[in-house]
Structure formats: C-alpha cells, structure tokens
Short mmCIF file of C-alpha atoms and ligand atoms in Angstrom, two decimals:
data_model
loop_
_atom_site.label_atom_id
_atom_site.label_comp_id
_atom_site.label_asym_id
_atom_site.label_seq_id
_atom_site.Cartn_x
_atom_site.Cartn_y
_atom_site.Cartn_z
CA MET U 1 -11.36 -10.76 22.79
CA PRO U 2 -11.88 -8.60 19.68
CA SER U 3 -11.77 -10.41 16.37
CA ALA U 4 -10.42 -9.24 13.02
CA PHE U 5 -10.59 -10.58 9.48
CA ILE U 6 -7.81 -9.62 7.05
CA THR U 7 -7.95 -10.19 3.29
CA GLY U 8 -4.46 -10.38 1.85
CA ILE U 9 -3.00 -11.54 5.16
CA THR U 10 0.10 -13.01 3.53
CA GLY U 11 1.20 -9.77 1.89
CA GLN U 12 3.56 -7.16 3.29
CA ASP U 13 0.76 -5.19 4.95
CA GLY U 14 -1.33 -8.17 6.01
CA SER U 15 1.56 -9.88 7.76
CA TYR U 16 2.50 -6.75 9.74
CA LEU U 17 -1.15 -6.08 10.55
CA GLN U 18 -1.59 -9.62 11.81
CA GLU U 19 1.37 -9.12 14.14
CA LEU U 20 0.08 -5.75 15.37
CA LEU U 21 -3.42 -7.08 16.08
CA THR U 22 -2.22 -10.29 17.72
CA GLY U 23 -0.03 -8.16 19.99
CA LYS U 24 -3.12 -6.16 20.96
CA GLY U 25 -4.98 -9.34 21.93
CA TYR U 26 -7.13 -9.79 18.81
CA GLU U 27 -8.18 -13.14 17.45
CA VAL U 28 -7.05 -12.77 13.83
CA HIS U 29 -8.56 -14.58 10.84
CA GLY U 30 -7.45 -14.09 7.32
CA TRP U 31 -7.22 -14.95 3.72
CA PRO U 32 -4.07 -15.20 1.69
CA SER U 33 -3.66 -12.83 -1.24
CA ALA U 34 -5.29 -15.18 -3.76
CA GLU U 35 -6.71 -13.31 -6.71
CA CYS U 36 -10.00 -15.07 -7.38
CA ASP U 37 -11.41 -15.79 -3.90
CA ILE U 38 -12.46 -12.26 -3.07
CA THR U 39 -14.77 -12.17 -6.09
CA GLN U 40 -16.60 -15.35 -4.94
CA PRO U 41 -19.60 -14.38 -2.73
CA ASP U 42 -20.10 -17.87 -1.29
CA VAL U 43 -16.55 -18.34 -0.10
CA LEU U 44 -16.54 -14.91 1.52
CA ARG U 45 -19.93 -15.51 3.18
CA VAL U 46 -18.70 -18.67 4.89
CA ALA U 47 -15.46 -17.01 5.99
CA LEU U 48 -17.30 -14.07 7.60
CA GLN U 49 -19.95 -16.30 9.20
CA GLN U 50 -17.24 -18.37 10.80
CA SER U 51 -15.02 -15.54 11.99
CA GLN U 52 -17.74 -12.99 13.01
CA PRO U 53 -15.18 -10.17 12.97
CA ASP U 54 -15.44 -6.85 14.79
CA GLU U 55 -13.03 -5.38 12.27
CA ILE U 56 -12.39 -6.21 8.62
CA TYR U 57 -9.23 -5.05 6.87
CA HIS U 58 -9.58 -5.43 3.12
CA LEU U 59 -6.03 -5.45 1.80
CA ALA U 60 -6.19 -8.13 -0.91
CA ALA U 61 -5.57 -6.57 -4.31
CA GLN U 62 -3.85 -6.83 -7.60
CA THR U 63 -1.15 -4.42 -6.48
CA HIS U 64 1.59 -3.90 -8.96
CA VAL U 65 0.82 -0.83 -11.05
CA GLY U 66 3.45 -1.73 -13.60
CA ASP U 67 1.69 -5.02 -14.38
CA SER U 68 -1.81 -3.68 -14.59
CA ALA U 69 -1.92 -2.51 -18.20
CA GLN U 70 -1.64 -6.16 -19.28
CA ALA U 71 -4.04 -7.38 -16.65
CA GLU U 72 -6.77 -4.73 -16.77
CA ALA U 73 -9.73 -7.07 -16.47
CA VAL U 74 -8.25 -9.01 -13.58
CA THR U 75 -7.30 -5.77 -11.83
CA MET U 76 -10.87 -4.45 -12.09
CA ALA U 77 -12.41 -7.77 -11.00
CA VAL U 78 -10.20 -8.19 -7.95
CA ASN U 79 -9.90 -4.58 -6.83
CA PHE U 80 -13.40 -3.28 -7.59
CA GLN U 81 -15.80 -6.25 -7.83
CA GLY U 82 -13.95 -7.93 -4.98
CA THR U 83 -14.41 -4.87 -2.76
CA LYS U 84 -18.10 -4.53 -3.64
CA ASN U 85 -18.53 -8.21 -2.88
CA LEU U 86 -16.84 -7.77 0.48
CA LEU U 87 -18.96 -4.71 1.39
CA GLU U 88 -22.22 -6.44 0.45
CA THR U 89 -21.37 -9.73 2.13
CA ALA U 90 -20.16 -7.98 5.30
CA GLN U 91 -23.38 -5.95 5.52
CA ARG U 92 -25.36 -9.21 5.58
CA GLU U 93 -23.07 -11.55 7.54
CA ALA U 94 -21.22 -9.22 9.92
CA PRO U 95 -23.27 -5.99 10.04
CA ARG U 96 -21.53 -4.68 13.19
CA ALA U 97 -18.07 -5.04 11.68
CA ARG U 98 -16.02 -1.93 11.00
CA ILE U 99 -14.38 -2.09 7.57
CA LEU U 100 -11.11 -0.58 6.39
CA PHE U 101 -10.36 -0.59 2.67
CA ALA U 102 -6.77 -0.14 1.53
CA SER U 103 -7.26 2.59 -1.05
CA SER U 104 -4.33 4.13 -2.87
CA SER U 105 -2.73 7.44 -3.82
CA GLU U 106 -3.08 6.21 -7.42
CA ILE U 107 -6.77 7.22 -7.29
CA PHE U 108 -5.51 10.81 -7.68
CA GLY U 109 -3.45 10.09 -10.82
CA ARG U 110 -2.69 13.59 -12.10
CA PRO U 111 -4.14 15.70 -9.30
CA ASP U 112 -4.95 19.40 -9.48
CA GLU U 113 -3.98 19.76 -5.84
CA VAL U 114 -0.54 19.18 -4.30
CA PRO U 115 -0.39 17.82 -1.63
CA GLN U 116 -3.59 15.82 -1.78
CA THR U 117 -6.18 15.65 0.98
CA GLU U 118 -9.22 13.46 1.58
CA THR U 119 -11.31 15.85 -0.53
CA THR U 120 -9.00 16.08 -3.56
CA PRO U 121 -10.96 15.00 -6.68
CA ILE U 122 -10.31 11.47 -7.89
CA ASN U 123 -8.59 11.37 -11.30
CA PRO U 124 -6.83 8.04 -11.98
CA VAL U 125 -4.47 7.60 -14.94
CA ASN U 126 -3.95 3.85 -15.07
CA PRO U 127 -6.08 0.71 -14.67
CA TYR U 128 -4.87 0.10 -11.12
CA GLY U 129 -5.84 3.66 -10.15
CA GLU U 130 -9.22 3.26 -11.88
CA SER U 131 -10.00 0.04 -10.04
CA LYS U 132 -9.03 1.52 -6.67
CA ALA U 133 -11.00 4.71 -7.48
CA CYS U 134 -14.20 2.72 -8.16
CA ALA U 135 -13.71 0.72 -4.97
CA THR U 136 -13.06 3.90 -2.95
CA GLU U 137 -16.38 5.31 -4.18
CA ALA U 138 -18.12 2.03 -3.26
CA VAL U 139 -16.73 2.33 0.29
CA ARG U 140 -18.00 5.94 0.50
CA ALA U 141 -21.44 4.81 -0.72
CA ALA U 142 -21.55 2.04 1.91
CA ARG U 143 -20.68 4.64 4.57
CA ALA U 144 -23.42 6.98 3.33
CA ALA U 145 -25.79 4.01 3.73
CA GLY U 146 -24.84 3.67 7.41
CA CYS U 147 -21.96 1.20 7.34
CA TYR U 148 -18.77 1.89 9.37
CA ALA U 149 -16.59 1.86 6.25
CA VAL U 150 -13.27 3.68 5.93
CA ASN U 151 -10.88 4.36 3.07
CA GLY U 152 -7.26 4.40 4.16
CA ILE U 153 -5.77 6.32 1.21
CA LEU U 154 -2.30 4.84 1.29
CA TYR U 155 0.75 6.33 -0.38
CA ASN U 156 3.69 4.05 -1.22
CA HIS U 157 4.89 2.10 1.78
CA GLU U 158 7.90 -0.16 1.97
CA SER U 159 9.65 -2.50 4.38
CA PRO U 160 12.05 -5.44 4.37
CA ARG U 161 8.98 -7.50 3.35
CA ARG U 162 8.26 -5.45 0.23
CA GLY U 163 7.89 -7.54 -2.93
CA PRO U 164 11.01 -7.76 -5.10
CA ASN U 165 9.48 -5.95 -8.11
CA PHE U 166 8.90 -2.67 -6.30
CA VAL U 167 11.72 -0.26 -6.96
CA THR U 168 12.96 0.17 -3.35
CA GLN U 169 13.34 -3.58 -2.83
CA LYS U 170 14.72 -4.10 -6.35
CA ILE U 171 17.46 -1.55 -5.62
CA CYS U 172 18.24 -2.87 -2.10
CA ARG U 173 18.44 -6.51 -3.20
CA ALA U 174 20.60 -5.61 -6.20
CA ALA U 175 22.97 -3.39 -4.18
CA ALA U 176 23.35 -6.23 -1.66
CA ALA U 177 23.98 -8.79 -4.43
CA ILE U 178 26.56 -6.47 -6.02
CA ALA U 179 28.28 -6.02 -2.63
CA ARG U 180 28.46 -9.81 -2.29
CA GLY U 181 29.94 -10.08 -5.78
CA GLU U 182 26.95 -11.99 -7.16
CA GLN U 183 26.07 -9.46 -9.87
CA SER U 184 27.61 -6.33 -11.30
CA GLU U 185 24.83 -4.17 -12.68
CA LEU U 186 21.34 -2.92 -11.89
CA LYS U 187 18.96 -1.89 -14.69
CA LEU U 188 16.38 0.74 -13.79
CA GLY U 189 13.78 2.90 -15.52
CA ASP U 190 13.17 6.55 -14.69
CA THR U 191 15.36 7.33 -11.70
CA SER U 192 14.00 10.88 -11.47
CA ALA U 193 10.56 9.45 -10.64
CA ALA U 194 9.45 10.59 -7.19
CA ARG U 195 7.19 8.98 -4.62
CA ASP U 196 5.84 9.80 -1.16
CA TRP U 197 7.34 6.77 0.60
CA SER U 198 6.54 5.67 4.16
CA ASP U 199 7.42 2.72 6.36
CA ALA U 200 4.73 0.03 5.98
CA ARG U 201 4.57 -0.44 9.76
CA ASP U 202 3.63 3.23 10.23
CA ILE U 203 0.87 2.86 7.64
CA ILE U 204 -0.48 -0.31 9.28
CA ARG U 205 -0.70 1.42 12.65
CA GLY U 206 -2.74 4.13 10.91
CA MET U 207 -5.15 1.54 9.52
CA TRP U 208 -5.83 0.21 13.01
CA LEU U 209 -6.23 3.73 14.47
CA ALA U 210 -8.69 4.59 11.69
CA LEU U 211 -11.08 1.85 12.89
CA GLN U 212 -10.88 2.98 16.53
CA ALA U 213 -12.32 6.46 15.81
CA GLU U 214 -15.82 7.25 16.99
CA ALA U 215 -17.15 7.93 13.50
CA PRO U 216 -16.01 6.50 10.16
CA GLY U 217 -14.18 8.69 7.64
CA ASP U 218 -11.44 8.59 5.01
CA TYR U 219 -7.80 9.21 5.92
CA ILE U 220 -4.67 9.94 3.93
CA PHE U 221 -1.67 7.99 5.26
CA ALA U 222 1.50 9.47 3.80
CA SER U 223 4.77 11.09 4.83
CA GLY U 224 3.97 14.39 3.14
CA GLN U 225 7.40 14.36 1.44
CA THR U 226 8.69 12.93 -1.81
CA HIS U 227 11.99 11.30 -2.60
CA THR U 228 13.28 10.15 -5.98
CA VAL U 229 14.37 6.72 -7.13
CA GLN U 230 17.83 8.31 -7.34
CA ASN U 231 17.67 9.06 -3.58
CA VAL U 232 16.94 5.36 -2.91
CA ILE U 233 19.93 4.36 -5.08
CA GLU U 234 22.28 6.70 -3.22
CA ILE U 235 21.24 5.57 0.27
CA ALA U 236 21.33 1.87 -0.67
CA PHE U 237 24.77 1.94 -2.35
CA GLU U 238 26.20 4.18 0.37
CA ALA U 239 25.10 1.60 2.96
CA VAL U 240 27.44 -0.97 1.35
CA LYS U 241 30.13 1.59 0.47
CA LEU U 242 29.75 1.20 -3.29
CA ASP U 243 29.76 3.84 -6.05
CA TRP U 244 26.34 3.54 -7.71
CA ARG U 245 27.74 5.17 -10.91
CA LYS U 246 29.70 1.99 -11.61
CA HIS U 247 26.63 -0.26 -11.44
CA VAL U 248 23.36 1.50 -12.32
CA ILE U 249 22.25 1.36 -15.95
CA ILE U 250 19.23 3.21 -17.32
CA ASP U 251 17.00 0.93 -19.40
CA GLU U 252 14.43 2.82 -21.50
CA SER U 253 12.23 -0.26 -21.68
CA LEU U 254 11.56 0.07 -17.94
CA PHE U 255 10.05 3.57 -18.29
CA ARG U 256 6.28 3.77 -17.72
CA ALA U 257 3.88 5.23 -20.28
CA THR U 258 1.54 6.85 -17.74
CA GLU U 259 3.51 7.94 -14.76
CA PRO U 260 1.40 9.65 -12.07
CA ARG U 261 2.58 13.15 -11.25
CA GLN U 262 3.05 14.91 -7.94
CA LEU U 263 1.50 12.35 -5.65
CA ILE U 264 2.15 13.78 -2.21
CA GLY U 265 -0.23 13.12 0.65
CA ASN U 266 -1.22 15.58 3.36
CA PRO U 267 -1.67 13.48 6.51
CA SER U 268 -3.01 16.38 8.65
CA LYS U 269 -6.42 14.81 9.19
CA ALA U 270 -4.94 11.50 10.40
CA ARG U 271 -2.68 13.48 12.76
CA ALA U 272 -5.46 15.67 14.12
CA VAL U 273 -8.24 13.07 14.42
CA LEU U 274 -6.29 9.86 15.10
CA GLY U 275 -3.07 11.21 16.64
CA TRP U 276 -1.16 9.31 13.92
CA GLU U 277 2.55 10.10 13.45
CA ALA U 278 5.17 8.33 11.36
CA GLN U 279 7.97 6.87 13.49
CA THR U 280 10.53 6.01 10.82
CA THR U 281 12.27 8.35 8.37
CA PHE U 282 12.86 7.51 4.71
CA HIS U 283 16.61 7.22 5.30
CA GLU U 284 16.13 4.83 8.25
CA LEU U 285 13.73 2.74 6.19
CA ILE U 286 16.11 2.23 3.22
CA VAL U 287 19.04 1.50 5.58
CA GLU U 288 16.96 -1.17 7.36
CA MET U 289 15.92 -2.68 4.01
CA MET U 290 19.62 -2.80 3.04
CA GLU U 291 20.57 -4.49 6.33
CA THR U 292 17.94 -7.16 5.72
CA ALA U 293 18.98 -7.56 2.07
CA MET U 294 22.58 -8.11 3.20
P1 LIG N 1 4.46 2.09 -7.72
O1 LIG N 1 4.55 2.09 -9.19
O2 LIG N 1 4.27 3.46 -7.18
O3 LIG N 1 3.47 1.12 -7.19
O4 LIG N 1 5.86 1.59 -7.10
P2 LIG N 1 7.21 1.07 -7.77
O5 LIG N 1 8.14 0.83 -6.64
O6 LIG N 1 6.98 -0.06 -8.70
O7 LIG N 1 7.71 2.29 -8.65
C1 LIG N 1 8.04 3.50 -8.06
C2 LIG N 1 8.66 4.41 -9.12
O8 LIG N 1 9.94 3.91 -9.50
C3 LIG N 1 7.86 4.53 -10.40
O9 LIG N 1 7.76 5.90 -10.73
C4 LIG N 1 8.69 3.81 -11.45
O10 LIG N 1 8.56 4.37 -12.75
C5 LIG N 1 10.09 4.06 -10.91
N1 LIG N 1 11.05 3.08 -11.39
C6 LIG N 1 12.22 3.37 -12.01
N2 LIG N 1 12.86 2.24 -12.33
C7 LIG N 1 12.10 1.21 -11.92
C8 LIG N 1 12.26 -0.21 -11.97
O11 LIG N 1 13.25 -0.74 -12.50
N3 LIG N 1 11.27 -0.95 -11.41
C9 LIG N 1 10.18 -0.37 -10.82
N4 LIG N 1 9.23 -1.17 -10.27
N5 LIG N 1 10.01 0.96 -10.77
C10 LIG N 1 10.95 1.74 -11.31
#
C-alpha cells in the first residue's frame, strides 16, 4: 500500500487530497494547517520517521494574500522556512519520497508574459508571493541536487470548502444569506479584479498526477482563462434569482494596494506530460458553491 504525508491536511486542498488518495488505496498521514509546526525540525522528523511516506504533499501555508501585509514575518517563516525545513528533513528521513510543493501564481506578481508558463520569470509583488517564490526556488534547488521535488504552480482554486474570506465564497455565502432574508447587502472591493479560477478538485488531481511522472518537473495548474469578481457576483445572484444591483456595495477600504496583474496560467505542459484536463467549468463551480451555500 503506498503511503502519503500531507501538510495542511485540514484545509480545502488537503481534505480533498486525502479523499482522492484514500480512494486510490493510499495510507494517508497528515498534519493540520497549524502555523508553527512546519518550522519545527524535530516535530517534522518524528512525523516523517513514523509515516515513511512514498509521497509528500506540502500544502500547509499562510494562505490569505490579503492578510499577509500585516503578517509578513509569519508568512515568510511558515511558507519559506517551513518548506526548507520540510525539504531538508525529508532528504534525511524519507529520501525516497517524492515531494510536491503547492506553489502559487502569486510568484509571478506582475509578469512580463501572459499567459505564464513554467519558465516565466518570478517577480512577486506582495509578501505572500515573495515567500512562495523563495520556497519555489528552494524546491528547484532540491531537485537540482537529485531530489524528486516538484512545484505545482497553482492558480486560484475554489470549491464549496473554500474559506469564507476568499471572494468567491464570500459572495456565495452572502448571496445565499440575502436569499434567505438574513442580510440585505454585500460589501466588496474591486469587482473588476480578475483571476484564473479553477475547481480545487481538478487542481488536486493534477498534484497527484505530477508525482506519478517518470521525472520530476514544475507544472502550472490553471484554467487558462480569467473571470472577474463581477462575473462571480452575476452567477451567484442569478442562481437565487436576485438582482445583484440591489445588494452589492463597493467599499473602497476593501481595495488592495498591490493587486497582481494578468495572472493567467498556461497549463499546456500539464496537459501534454501528465494528460491533465480540468473537468469543471467556472460557471458549474460557482453554481455548485451556491447550492452548498443555500
Ligand atoms: P487571492 O487574493 O487571489 O488569494 O483571492 P481572493 O479570493 O481573496 O481575491 C480575489 C480577488 O477578488 C482579488 O483581486 C481581490 O482584490 C478581489 N476582491 C474584491 N472584493 C473582495 C472582497 O471583498 N474580499 C476579497 N477577499 N477579495 C475581493
């Protein structure tokens, strides 16, 4: 029976990954998304000694970009030092293990190239992007040193399990609450902001595929298309037959100082090498999130 170790197993991605791997017959071990543990070498050493994983999925991170300006030091410690700690400890305690790191489109920040590929230069514009950029380079260095280490460069991915502060879930929960008569308005920041959104379950399947390839490499997992926050609003309110114009209020205080620009991923390599294809459209995803929110 193959064995896997997942950091951040209680998060959106970790919980879906656990289900996917269990369904494939893996013995799954994992750590909840606690912030400090990953930076503690001793705790990690014991966990890897005990689980002896064939595959390690490093998903634990300080994830919310909007929070990271206030929490720069924590973000760097968890996302960068934590990843270095994991790579070093794994090389000693589980040297055969294949490692996938959940990197992020935010490493590209304001990219020169649209859409981005695995070779687009890294150019982060916020502390979250910086921390993920440093960790991505550490994974590449480990691979150059002979480790089976992979960066899954993940663009935004959502699901009914998405945290309530991310804009898709914020909109779906609010539209559902308005439909039930529990609230009347929804305050949002920049509704023209665009993201390359995918279904989290498609992205998770890509992570698993990435570790089954003969040789390690980096892969972009993205839809290759952007939609705006406004598109999310329209699909969500339409699903409960409400006029969004009567409920959505723009709140300048929710605008971001350093908004990344033109983050669109080109998933051609994942398609060609791994046979990866998204199974859910953006519209289907938001409708499902609305059904769950209701
Ligand atoms: P992330 O910033 O890409 O990790 O994901 P979010 O879901 O938090 O934000 C996606 C986009 O929605 C960003 O461009 C935000 O500026 C925009 N946005 C607009 N209004 C809001 C809001 O009220 N909350 C959040 N979280 N994002 C908003």
